[in-house]
mmCIF file of C-alpha atoms in Angstrom:
data_model
loop_
_atom_site.group_PDB
_atom_site.id
_atom_site.type_symbol
_atom_site.label_atom_id
_atom_site.label_comp_id
_atom_site.label_asym_id
_atom_site.label_seq_id
_atom_site.Cartn_x
_atom_site.Cartn_y
_atom_site.Cartn_z
ATOM 1 C CA MET A 1 33.380 40.395 22.498
ATOM 2 C CA HIS A 2 32.389 39.226 25.377
ATOM 3 C CA ASP A 3 28.381 40.155 24.880
ATOM 4 C CA ASN A 4 28.739 37.158 21.316
ATOM 5 C CA VAL A 5 29.789 34.810 23.049
ATOM 6 C CA LEU A 6 26.830 35.273 25.898
ATOM 7 C CA ALA A 7 24.334 35.246 22.901
ATOM 8 C CA LEU A 8 25.788 32.712 21.450
ATOM 9 C CA LEU A 9 25.162 30.532 24.415
ATOM 10 C CA SER A 10 21.723 31.896 25.010
ATOM 11 C CA GLY A 11 20.566 31.456 21.653
ATOM 12 C CA ASP A 12 19.706 35.229 21.303
ATOM 13 C CA LEU A 13 20.888 36.356 17.582
ATOM 14 C CA SER A 14 20.357 38.283 15.978
ATOM 15 C CA PRO A 15 19.078 37.335 11.982
ATOM 16 C CA SER A 16 22.082 37.220 11.158
ATOM 17 C CA ALA A 17 24.113 35.739 13.901
ATOM 18 C CA ARG A 18 21.454 32.982 13.193
ATOM 19 C CA ILE A 19 22.148 32.755 9.461
ATOM 20 C CA TRP A 20 25.749 32.512 9.583
ATOM 21 C CA THR A 21 25.614 30.155 12.821
ATOM 22 C CA ALA A 22 23.994 28.146 11.255
ATOM 23 C CA LEU A 23 25.421 28.322 7.641
ATOM 24 C CA ALA A 24 28.787 28.985 8.347
ATOM 25 C CA PRO A 25 29.646 25.452 9.690
ATOM 26 C CA ALA A 26 27.788 23.815 6.290
ATOM 27 C CA LEU A 27 29.520 26.277 3.190
ATOM 28 C CA LEU A 28 33.189 24.409 5.224
ATOM 29 C CA ALA A 29 31.282 21.143 4.521
ATOM 30 C CA ILE A 30 29.954 21.054 0.991
ATOM 31 C CA ALA A 31 33.109 22.920 -0.500
ATOM 32 C CA TYR A 32 35.000 20.195 1.649
ATOM 33 C CA PHE A 33 32.754 18.027 0.092
ATOM 34 C CA LEU A 34 32.370 19.467 -3.533
ATOM 35 C CA VAL A 35 36.886 19.438 -3.863
ATOM 36 C CA GLY A 36 36.091 15.766 -3.027
ATOM 37 C CA LEU A 37 33.638 15.052 -5.112
ATOM 38 C CA VAL A 38 35.884 15.804 -8.103
ATOM 39 C CA LEU A 39 39.126 14.586 -6.809
ATOM 40 C CA PHE A 40 37.482 11.766 -5.635
ATOM 41 C CA CYS A 41 35.621 11.838 -9.300
ATOM 42 C CA ILE A 42 38.894 12.242 -11.164
ATOM 43 C CA ARG A 43 40.277 8.896 -9.238
ATOM 44 C CA CYS A 44 36.687 7.016 -11.044
ATOM 45 C CA ALA A 45 38.560 8.071 -14.223
ATOM 46 C CA ILE A 46 41.864 7.049 -13.623
ATOM 47 C CA LYS A 47 41.746 4.509 -11.229
ATOM 48 C CA GLY A 48 38.511 3.332 -11.189
ATOM 49 C CA ILE A 49 35.949 3.404 -7.932
ATOM 50 C CA PRO A 50 38.056 2.540 -5.256
ATOM 51 C CA ARG A 51 36.578 0.119 -3.021
ATOM 52 C CA ASP A 52 35.648 0.038 0.361
ATOM 53 C CA ALA A 53 34.658 -3.996 0.952
ATOM 54 C CA GLU A 54 33.032 -3.582 4.735
ATOM 55 C CA THR A 55 30.242 -1.214 2.789
ATOM 56 C CA LEU A 56 29.863 -3.754 -0.064
ATOM 57 C CA THR A 57 29.329 -5.804 2.943
ATOM 58 C CA ARG A 58 26.433 -3.652 4.339
ATOM 59 C CA GLY A 59 24.947 -3.452 0.714
ATOM 60 C CA LYS A 60 23.386 -0.104 -0.536
ATOM 61 C CA SER A 61 19.579 1.242 -0.472
ATOM 62 C CA VAL A 62 17.828 3.334 -3.020
ATOM 63 C CA LEU A 63 18.127 6.549 -1.597
ATOM 64 C CA VAL A 64 22.496 6.070 -1.388
ATOM 65 C CA GLY A 65 23.852 3.772 -3.209
ATOM 66 C CA PHE A 66 27.057 2.631 -3.588
ATOM 67 C CA PHE A 67 29.037 4.843 -5.486
ATOM 68 C CA LEU A 68 27.674 7.552 -3.032
ATOM 69 C CA ARG A 69 28.734 5.320 -0.008
ATOM 70 C CA HIS A 70 32.665 4.342 -0.789
ATOM 71 C CA TYR A 71 32.410 8.371 -1.492
ATOM 72 C CA PHE A 72 31.776 9.397 1.670
ATOM 73 C CA PHE A 73 34.521 6.764 3.140
ATOM 74 C CA TRP A 74 37.149 8.194 0.983
ATOM 75 C CA VAL A 75 36.796 11.709 1.506
ATOM 76 C CA ILE A 76 37.087 10.925 5.199
ATOM 77 C CA GLN A 77 40.016 8.703 5.463
ATOM 78 C CA PRO A 78 41.904 12.463 6.799
ATOM 79 C CA LEU A 79 39.653 12.183 9.613
ATOM 80 C CA TRP A 80 39.808 8.279 9.870
ATOM 81 C CA ARG A 81 44.062 8.591 10.087
ATOM 82 C CA VAL A 82 43.853 11.044 12.250
ATOM 83 C CA LEU A 83 41.570 9.218 15.156
ATOM 84 C CA LEU A 84 43.447 5.557 13.831
ATOM 85 C CA ARG A 85 47.122 6.900 14.859
ATOM 86 C CA SER A 86 45.244 8.748 17.664
ATOM 87 C CA GLY A 87 44.989 5.826 19.959
ATOM 88 C CA LEU A 88 42.185 6.116 20.942
ATOM 89 C CA PRO A 89 39.641 3.221 22.094
ATOM 90 C CA ALA A 90 36.866 2.657 19.887
ATOM 91 C CA ASN A 91 35.042 1.999 23.268
ATOM 92 C CA ALA A 92 36.254 6.299 23.888
ATOM 93 C CA LEU A 93 34.842 7.379 20.055
ATOM 94 C CA SER A 94 31.845 5.118 19.801
ATOM 95 C CA MET A 95 31.364 7.323 24.220
ATOM 96 C CA LEU A 96 31.505 10.614 22.654
ATOM 97 C CA SER A 97 29.728 9.735 19.480
ATOM 98 C CA GLY A 98 26.664 8.882 22.507
ATOM 99 C CA LEU A 99 27.392 11.653 24.943
ATOM 100 C CA LEU A 100 27.151 14.148 20.823
ATOM 101 C CA GLY A 101 23.938 12.737 19.832
ATOM 102 C CA VAL A 102 21.822 12.993 23.305
ATOM 103 C CA SER A 103 23.599 16.653 23.150
ATOM 104 C CA SER A 104 21.637 17.157 19.901
ATOM 105 C CA GLY A 105 18.558 16.274 21.277
ATOM 106 C CA VAL A 106 19.324 18.576 24.119
ATOM 107 C CA ALA A 107 19.840 21.499 21.833
ATOM 108 C CA VAL A 108 16.660 21.244 19.598
ATOM 109 C CA ALA A 109 14.545 20.698 22.501
ATOM 110 C CA ALA A 110 16.361 24.361 23.412
ATOM 111 C CA GLY A 111 15.193 24.953 20.204
ATOM 112 C CA ARG A 112 18.747 25.312 18.737
ATOM 113 C CA PHE A 113 18.475 23.187 15.428
ATOM 114 C CA ALA A 114 21.825 24.745 13.939
ATOM 115 C CA LEU A 115 23.803 23.389 17.759
ATOM 116 C CA GLY A 116 21.884 20.138 17.366
ATOM 117 C CA GLY A 117 21.820 19.177 13.592
ATOM 118 C CA TRP A 118 25.787 19.203 13.746
ATOM 119 C CA LEU A 119 26.128 17.865 17.168
ATOM 120 C CA PHE A 120 23.512 14.646 15.368
ATOM 121 C CA LEU A 121 25.351 14.734 12.880
ATOM 122 C CA LEU A 122 28.662 15.075 14.178
ATOM 123 C CA ALA A 123 27.695 11.787 16.191
ATOM 124 C CA GLY A 124 26.952 10.081 12.911
ATOM 125 C CA VAL A 125 30.632 10.075 11.744
ATOM 126 C CA LEU A 126 32.524 9.371 15.149
ATOM 127 C CA ASP A 127 29.540 6.454 15.052
ATOM 128 C CA VAL A 128 30.855 4.361 10.730
ATOM 129 C CA MET A 129 34.934 5.329 13.061
ATOM 130 C CA ASP A 130 34.735 3.672 15.262
ATOM 131 C CA GLY A 131 33.940 0.324 14.511
ATOM 132 C CA ARG A 132 36.002 0.718 11.565
ATOM 133 C CA VAL A 133 38.723 1.312 14.269
ATOM 134 C CA ALA A 134 37.947 -1.537 16.010
ATOM 135 C CA ARG A 135 38.073 -4.263 13.279
ATOM 136 C CA THR A 136 41.466 -1.863 11.834
ATOM 137 C CA ARG A 137 43.532 -2.991 15.098
ATOM 138 C CA LYS A 138 42.003 -6.269 15.978
ATOM 139 C CA GLU A 139 39.893 -5.391 19.161
ATOM 140 C CA ALA A 140 36.639 -5.584 18.064
ATOM 141 C CA ASN A 141 34.419 -7.706 20.352
ATOM 142 C CA PRO A 142 30.989 -8.746 21.363
ATOM 143 C CA ALA A 143 31.020 -6.021 24.074
ATOM 144 C CA GLY A 144 31.678 -3.363 21.443
ATOM 145 C CA ALA A 145 29.135 -3.760 19.699
ATOM 146 C CA ALA A 146 26.757 -4.395 21.684
ATOM 147 C CA LEU A 147 28.066 -0.445 23.302
ATOM 148 C CA ASP A 148 28.212 0.769 20.025
ATOM 149 C CA SER A 149 24.712 -0.342 18.846
ATOM 150 C CA VAL A 150 22.898 0.583 22.595
ATOM 151 C CA LEU A 151 24.634 3.614 21.892
ATOM 152 C CA ASP A 152 23.287 4.158 18.668
ATOM 153 C CA ARG A 153 19.387 3.454 19.878
ATOM 154 C CA TYR A 154 20.306 6.212 22.411
ATOM 155 C CA VAL A 155 21.509 8.714 20.091
ATOM 156 C CA ASP A 156 17.840 8.727 17.614
ATOM 157 C CA SER A 157 15.582 8.338 20.155
ATOM 158 C CA ALA A 158 17.689 12.651 21.807
ATOM 159 C CA MET A 159 17.494 13.740 18.584
ATOM 160 C CA LEU A 160 13.726 12.991 18.097
ATOM 161 C CA MET A 161 12.791 13.137 21.815
ATOM 162 C CA GLY A 162 14.063 16.732 21.250
ATOM 163 C CA LEU A 163 12.504 17.492 18.512
ATOM 164 C CA ALA A 164 8.825 16.016 20.129
ATOM 165 C CA TRP A 165 9.173 18.418 23.013
ATOM 166 C CA TYR A 166 10.213 21.161 20.633
ATOM 167 C CA TYR A 167 7.215 20.401 18.940
ATOM 168 C CA ARG A 168 4.475 19.592 20.997
ATOM 169 C CA ASP A 169 1.967 21.939 20.768
ATOM 170 C CA THR A 170 2.550 21.387 17.353
ATOM 171 C CA TRP A 171 0.837 18.603 15.276
ATOM 172 C CA VAL A 172 4.218 17.563 14.206
ATOM 173 C CA LEU A 173 4.788 15.755 17.030
ATOM 174 C CA LEU A 174 2.877 13.616 15.132
ATOM 175 C CA PRO A 175 5.580 12.076 12.578
ATOM 176 C CA ALA A 176 8.345 13.405 15.131
ATOM 177 C CA LEU A 177 6.852 10.580 17.521
ATOM 178 C CA GLY A 178 6.436 8.025 14.339
ATOM 179 C CA ALA A 179 10.227 9.162 13.133
ATOM 180 C CA LEU A 180 10.959 7.299 16.663
ATOM 181 C CA LEU A 181 8.767 4.130 15.747
ATOM 182 C CA GLY A 182 10.556 3.606 12.290
ATOM 183 C CA SER A 183 13.715 4.987 13.891
ATOM 184 C CA SER A 184 13.622 1.512 16.884
ATOM 185 C CA LEU A 185 11.811 -0.956 14.832
ATOM 186 C CA VAL A 186 14.174 -0.461 11.706
ATOM 187 C CA PRO A 187 16.918 -2.511 13.972
ATOM 188 C CA TYR A 188 15.199 -4.476 15.694
ATOM 189 C CA VAL A 189 13.778 -6.198 13.492
ATOM 190 C CA ARG A 190 17.596 -6.851 11.744
ATOM 191 C CA ALA A 191 19.182 -8.445 14.787
ATOM 192 C CA LYS A 192 15.629 -10.370 14.881
ATOM 193 C CA GLY A 193 16.425 -11.687 12.011
ATOM 194 C CA GLU A 194 19.721 -12.027 12.663
ATOM 195 C CA GLY A 195 19.272 -14.081 16.279
ATOM 196 C CA LEU A 196 17.011 -16.676 14.009
ATOM 197 C CA GLY A 197 19.824 -16.636 11.184
ATOM 198 C CA VAL A 198 17.310 -14.732 8.830
ATOM 199 C CA SER A 199 19.304 -12.153 8.076
ATOM 200 C CA VAL A 200 17.134 -8.917 6.764
ATOM 201 C CA ARG A 201 18.714 -5.333 5.230
ATOM 202 C CA ASP A 202 16.414 -4.632 3.129
ATOM 203 C CA GLY A 203 14.796 -0.428 3.143
ATOM 204 C CA ALA A 204 15.215 2.955 1.702
ATOM 205 C CA MET A 205 15.510 4.563 5.280
ATOM 206 C CA GLN A 206 18.860 3.072 7.116
ATOM 207 C CA ARG A 207 20.413 4.822 9.628
ATOM 208 C CA LEU A 208 23.114 6.550 7.153
ATOM 209 C CA GLU A 209 19.492 7.603 5.415
ATOM 210 C CA ARG A 210 18.235 8.414 8.518
ATOM 211 C CA VAL A 211 21.308 11.140 9.889
ATOM 212 C CA LEU A 212 21.877 12.401 6.641
ATOM 213 C CA PHE A 213 18.589 13.502 6.509
ATOM 214 C CA LEU A 214 17.131 14.893 9.433
ATOM 215 C CA GLY A 215 21.135 16.056 10.570
ATOM 216 C CA VAL A 216 21.099 18.317 7.456
ATOM 217 C CA GLY A 217 17.475 19.133 7.596
ATOM 218 C CA THR A 218 17.992 20.320 11.101
ATOM 219 C CA ALA A 219 20.883 21.664 11.201
ATOM 220 C CA LEU A 220 19.951 23.618 8.324
ATOM 221 C CA SER A 221 16.671 24.582 8.761
ATOM 222 C CA PRO A 222 17.512 28.134 10.478
ATOM 223 C CA ILE A 223 18.200 29.386 7.362
ATOM 224 C CA LEU A 224 15.137 29.682 6.220
ATOM 225 C CA GLU A 225 13.642 31.212 9.263
ATOM 226 C CA ALA A 226 15.912 34.133 9.841
ATOM 227 C CA LEU A 227 15.241 35.122 6.256
ATOM 228 C CA PHE A 228 11.680 34.993 5.795
ATOM 229 C CA TRP A 229 10.718 34.108 9.485
ATOM 230 C CA PRO A 230 13.159 36.532 11.353
ATOM 231 C CA GLU A 231 10.285 37.679 14.063
ATOM 232 C CA GLN A 232 8.892 34.120 15.482
ATOM 233 C CA LYS A 233 9.893 33.678 18.828
ATOM 234 C CA HIS A 234 9.106 29.670 18.505
ATOM 235 C CA PRO A 235 9.293 29.094 14.410
ATOM 236 C CA MET A 236 8.200 26.102 13.035
ATOM 237 C CA HIS A 237 11.635 24.956 10.798
ATOM 238 C CA TRP A 238 9.910 23.742 7.664
ATOM 239 C CA LEU A 239 13.348 22.318 6.508
ATOM 240 C CA ALA A 240 13.875 20.479 9.535
ATOM 241 C CA VAL A 241 10.109 19.744 9.609
ATOM 242 C CA ALA A 242 10.027 18.263 5.450
ATOM 243 C CA GLY A 243 13.403 16.530 7.149
ATOM 244 C CA LEU A 244 10.538 14.674 10.021
ATOM 245 C CA VAL A 245 8.231 13.343 7.990
ATOM 246 C CA PHE A 246 10.132 11.923 4.691
ATOM 247 C CA VAL A 247 12.214 10.064 8.209
ATOM 248 C CA ALA A 248 9.461 9.017 9.991
ATOM 249 C CA ILE A 249 7.375 7.786 6.740
ATOM 250 C CA LEU A 250 10.066 5.627 5.175
ATOM 251 C CA SER A 251 11.628 4.074 7.880
ATOM 252 C CA ASN A 252 8.457 3.205 8.782
ATOM 253 C CA VAL A 253 8.021 1.694 5.560
ATOM 254 C CA THR A 254 11.062 0.531 6.016
ATOM 255 C CA ALA A 255 10.591 -1.514 8.902
ATOM 256 C CA VAL A 256 6.864 -2.513 7.648
ATOM 257 C CA SER A 257 9.550 -3.804 4.988
ATOM 258 C CA ARG A 258 12.200 -6.108 6.560
ATOM 259 C CA PHE A 259 9.917 -7.638 8.886
ATOM 260 C CA ARG A 260 7.866 -8.625 6.085
ATOM 261 C CA THR A 261 10.412 -9.913 4.420
ATOM 262 C CA LEU A 262 11.629 -11.751 8.191
ATOM 263 C CA VAL A 263 8.276 -12.741 8.522
ATOM 264 C CA ARG A 264 8.568 -15.429 3.950
ATOM 265 C CA ALA A 265 12.012 -16.211 4.595
ATOM 266 C CA LEU A 266 10.360 -17.906 8.174
ATOM 267 C CA THR A 267 7.114 -19.536 7.096
ATOM 268 C CA PRO A 268 7.147 -23.066 5.724
ATOM 269 C CA LYS A 269 6.524 -23.181 2.870
ATOM 270 C CA LYS A 270 2.885 -24.322 0.735
ATOM 271 C CA PRO A 271 2.093 -25.064 -2.037
ATOM 272 C CA VAL A 272 2.479 -22.530 -4.584
ATOM 273 C CA GLN A 273 -1.095 -20.702 -5.200
ATOM 274 C CA PRO A 274 -3.221 -20.301 -8.227
ATOM 275 C CA ARG A 275 -3.360 -16.456 -8.220
ATOM 276 C CA SER A 276 -0.360 -14.503 -6.564
ATOM 277 C CA GLY A 277 -0.581 -12.205 -4.311
ATOM 278 C CA VAL A 278 -1.629 -9.294 -6.483
ATOM 279 C CA ALA A 279 -4.219 -10.678 -8.131
ATOM 280 C CA LEU A 280 -5.839 -12.361 -4.352
ATOM 281 C CA PHE A 281 -6.167 -8.547 -2.921
ATOM 282 C CA GLY A 282 -7.998 -6.672 -6.934
ATOM 283 C CA PHE A 283 -10.423 -9.195 -7.149
ATOM 284 C CA ASN A 284 -10.953 -9.373 -3.189
ATOM 285 C CA ALA A 285 -11.058 -5.516 -3.666
ATOM 286 C CA ALA A 286 -13.324 -5.697 -6.739
ATOM 287 C CA ALA A 287 -15.564 -8.871 -4.094
ATOM 288 C CA GLY A 288 -16.453 -6.503 -1.509
ATOM 289 C CA ALA A 289 -17.356 -3.123 -3.490
ATOM 290 C CA ILE A 290 -19.959 -6.024 -5.911
ATOM 291 C CA ALA A 291 -20.786 -7.084 -1.977
ATOM 292 C CA THR A 292 -21.055 -3.141 -0.523
ATOM 293 C CA ALA A 293 -22.890 -2.136 -4.828
ATOM 294 C CA VAL A 294 -25.075 -4.668 -4.083
ATOM 295 C CA ASP A 295 -26.065 -3.429 -0.731
ATOM 296 C CA PHE A 296 -26.442 -0.423 -1.363
ATOM 297 C CA VAL A 297 -29.190 -1.035 -4.092
ATOM 298 C CA ALA A 298 -31.204 -3.733 -1.585
ATOM 299 C CA VAL A 299 -31.459 -1.707 0.887
ATOM 300 C CA LEU A 300 -32.683 0.954 -1.845
ATOM 301 C CA GLY A 301 -35.112 -0.406 -2.966
ATOM 302 C CA MET A 302 -36.075 -2.616 -0.162
ATOM 303 C CA VAL A 303 -37.348 1.164 1.519
ATOM 304 C CA GLU A 304 -38.096 2.834 -0.757
ATOM 305 C CA TRP A 305 -39.949 0.468 -3.429
ATOM 306 C CA GLY A 306 -40.669 -2.216 -1.379
ATOM 307 C CA GLY A 307 -41.940 -0.249 2.260
ATOM 308 C CA LEU A 308 -39.436 -2.053 4.788
ATOM 309 C CA SER A 309 -39.057 0.205 7.354
ATOM 310 C CA PRO A 310 -35.004 1.387 6.775
ATOM 311 C CA VAL A 311 -32.698 -1.136 10.070
ATOM 312 C CA TRP A 312 -34.886 -4.192 8.722
ATOM 313 C CA ALA A 313 -33.736 -3.770 5.195
ATOM 314 C CA THR A 314 -30.338 -2.199 6.147
ATOM 315 C CA VAL A 315 -30.158 -6.178 8.335
ATOM 316 C CA ALA A 316 -31.282 -7.952 5.171
ATOM 317 C CA GLY A 317 -29.360 -6.083 3.079
ATOM 318 C CA CYS A 318 -26.139 -6.421 5.569
ATOM 319 C CA VAL A 319 -27.026 -9.958 5.249
ATOM 320 C CA LEU A 320 -27.176 -10.793 1.131
ATOM 321 C CA GLY A 321 -24.335 -8.465 0.899
ATOM 322 C CA GLY A 322 -22.239 -11.200 2.942
ATOM 323 C CA VAL A 323 -23.591 -14.148 0.635
ATOM 324 C CA VAL A 324 -22.851 -11.927 -2.188
ATOM 325 C CA ASN A 325 -19.005 -10.937 -1.372
ATOM 326 C CA TYR A 326 -18.530 -14.673 0.008
ATOM 327 C CA SER A 327 -19.785 -16.405 -3.134
ATOM 328 C CA ILE A 328 -17.245 -14.287 -5.309
ATOM 329 C CA ASN A 329 -14.567 -14.669 -3.062
ATOM 330 C CA ARG A 330 -15.139 -18.654 -2.898
ATOM 331 C CA VAL A 331 -15.859 -19.685 -6.885
ATOM 332 C CA ILE A 332 -13.428 -16.346 -8.532
ATOM 333 C CA THR A 333 -10.759 -15.061 -6.011
ATOM 334 C CA PHE A 334 -9.446 -18.284 -3.860
ATOM 335 C CA ARG A 335 -11.399 -20.517 -6.216
ATOM 336 C CA SER A 336 -12.201 -23.033 -2.762
ATOM 337 C CA ARG A 337 -13.859 -26.441 -3.397
ATOM 338 C CA GLY A 338 -14.227 -26.423 0.502
ATOM 339 C CA ALA A 339 -17.503 -27.794 2.066
ATOM 340 C CA VAL A 340 -19.677 -23.949 2.659
ATOM 341 C CA ALA A 341 -20.957 -25.277 5.318
ATOM 342 C CA PRO A 342 -18.116 -24.998 7.472
ATOM 343 C CA GLN A 343 -16.897 -21.787 5.364
ATOM 344 C CA LEU A 344 -19.614 -19.969 5.600
ATOM 345 C CA ALA A 345 -19.310 -20.494 9.812
ATOM 346 C CA ARG A 346 -15.571 -19.114 9.550
ATOM 347 C CA TYR A 347 -16.227 -15.912 7.369
ATOM 348 C CA THR A 348 -19.229 -15.283 9.550
ATOM 349 C CA LEU A 349 -16.885 -15.441 12.993
ATOM 350 C CA VAL A 350 -14.696 -12.778 9.926
ATOM 351 C CA SER A 351 -17.065 -10.381 9.430
ATOM 352 C CA ALA A 352 -18.933 -10.330 12.858
ATOM 353 C CA THR A 353 -14.906 -9.490 14.106
ATOM 354 C CA SER A 354 -13.842 -7.364 10.870
ATOM 355 C CA ALA A 355 -16.968 -4.833 12.103
ATOM 356 C CA MET A 356 -16.297 -4.658 15.752
ATOM 357 C CA LEU A 357 -13.007 -3.779 15.260
ATOM 358 C CA ASN A 358 -14.169 -1.733 12.738
ATOM 359 C CA ALA A 359 -15.880 -0.153 14.902
ATOM 360 C CA GLY A 360 -14.008 -0.034 18.401
ATOM 361 C CA GLY A 361 -11.384 1.160 15.956
ATOM 362 C CA VAL A 362 -13.689 4.421 14.472
ATOM 363 C CA ALA A 363 -15.177 5.346 18.799
ATOM 364 C CA LEU A 364 -11.287 4.940 19.514
ATOM 365 C CA LEU A 365 -10.385 8.170 17.090
ATOM 366 C CA THR A 366 -13.140 10.028 17.780
ATOM 367 C CA LEU A 367 -11.526 10.199 20.850
ATOM 368 C CA HIS A 368 -9.202 12.712 19.319
ATOM 369 C CA PRO A 369 -11.757 15.361 18.311
ATOM 370 C CA GLN A 370 -8.648 17.555 16.178
ATOM 371 C CA LEU A 371 -8.659 13.877 13.868
ATOM 372 C CA ALA A 372 -11.424 13.721 10.872
ATOM 373 C CA TYR A 373 -13.789 11.308 11.730
ATOM 374 C CA THR A 374 -14.164 10.327 7.897
ATOM 375 C CA LEU A 375 -10.063 10.026 8.014
ATOM 376 C CA GLY A 376 -9.889 7.603 10.818
ATOM 377 C CA TRP A 377 -12.767 6.391 9.163
ATOM 378 C CA TRP A 378 -11.178 5.333 5.938
ATOM 379 C CA VAL A 379 -7.945 4.412 7.816
ATOM 380 C CA VAL A 380 -9.427 2.387 10.550
ATOM 381 C CA ARG A 381 -10.522 -0.088 7.780
ATOM 382 C CA GLY A 382 -8.080 -0.104 5.767
ATOM 383 C CA VAL A 383 -6.314 -1.053 8.397
ATOM 384 C CA VAL A 384 -8.552 -3.977 9.708
ATOM 385 C CA TYR A 385 -7.978 -5.086 5.265
ATOM 386 C CA PHE A 386 -4.971 -5.587 5.094
ATOM 387 C CA ALA A 387 -4.379 -7.067 8.729
ATOM 388 C CA TRP A 388 -7.385 -8.729 9.787
ATOM 389 C CA ASN A 389 -9.672 -9.469 7.169
ATOM 390 C CA LEU A 390 -7.765 -10.183 3.412
ATOM 391 C CA PRO A 391 -4.710 -12.411 5.741
ATOM 392 C CA LEU A 392 -8.078 -14.612 7.506
ATOM 393 C CA GLN A 393 -9.903 -14.777 3.699
ATOM 394 C CA ARG A 394 -6.987 -16.366 2.386
ATOM 395 C CA ASP A 395 -4.864 -19.039 5.474
ATOM 396 C CA TYR A 396 -8.097 -19.057 7.440
ATOM 397 C CA VAL A 397 -11.657 -18.861 5.374
ATOM 398 C CA PHE A 398 -11.030 -20.556 2.111
ATOM 399 C CA ASN A 399 -8.131 -23.041 3.379
ATOM 400 C CA ASP A 400 -9.218 -26.371 1.711
ATOM 401 C CA ASN A 401 -6.110 -27.736 3.591
ATOM 402 C CA SER A 402 -7.061 -25.954 6.693
ATOM 403 C CA SER A 403 -9.459 -28.153 8.295
ATOM 404 C CA ASP A 404 -7.500 -30.862 7.130
ATOM 405 C CA GLU A 405 -4.646 -30.246 8.924
ATOM 406 C CA LEU A 406 -7.042 -30.100 12.311
ATOM 407 C CA LEU A 407 -8.315 -32.739 11.821
ATOM 408 C CA GLU A 408 -4.251 -35.244 10.537
ATOM 409 C CA GLN A 409 -3.021 -32.360 14.058
ATOM 410 C CA ARG A 410 -6.360 -34.729 16.123
ATOM 411 C CA PRO A 411 -4.819 -37.643 17.642
ATOM 412 C CA HIS A 412 -7.108 -40.806 16.255
ATOM 413 C CA ALA A 413 -9.045 -43.072 17.860
ATOM 414 C CA ALA A 414 -7.324 -46.459 18.945
#
């Protein structure tokens, strides 16, 4: 018995013991929630869905809709009542959630994924409870809300830092860091929006979803490892990797979506553009493709049939491609009627800075030889296009009102 306890604490377990330490809590939880789901469905069929008022105010997501949220808060009512009657302060529950969450990060960093996953899930459940306990007892206050919010960030960060440490010598380190970035930005953008008077709650990967996918994937991952790779001393825990990659992608998508919503809500309203954003992107991309094709054909013709050196042919091709791109965007994409000379000057400035950003970005990525330079080239091109070229061509180069607005801002002579 003593040896079994020591083996459990140290993690020196046999394959079967590794399976049961991960599976036993899962079987109990699955049995409880499945029975609860059956009873919940029967209850809904007889009396309708028991709607949780706080859930309605928090909204839903694509991954976890209102039905599942109402079901979750209905099925954990026994635990909720125990905590409410225990008399424990809401802040104590927040601190306990924080301690368990930080412990989960320490556990996964040491390779104890089952322990870390279940601790992380339990921390998430307690995090749901603390605010409700405070509001039910009418003890809610800004200090408690601040404590809860900050501890949530520590819990999320500790878990992801633990995973990053475990995967520090593998490619999984990158999605772990990406998930850490996205999980930090999602609540930050929301808090920033609330501070500016804008409610930003949309997105598929909110905290409930992050806890669910990351916690379940991590807690159950040792089962697959013990079944298929029992001899590995440092297993990959592929189920945890899948959850981590999923959270990394969707948390950053959610953060960008919220950021875009926030900026749009705070941006002063402009006259309706003659084209939609999708149409502008399509025509602008087509103009770039046509200009590139013209550039290539021109260089080929000048070198093969004109006898011009490749260097000077490339320079001439770039100029010709730029003229074609500018002309198509002016006439078709943006339907601009502004003066040509100032537009050409602005277009040249944007194109030159775009070339430097692309070259610099590719140069930075080549510092990492494990990344294929072709992939880096496409990544840099895409980022520069969406973050620099397209917005500046729309709002700066071909914005017919830009010069008029600048003139209006200048002080008039007496």
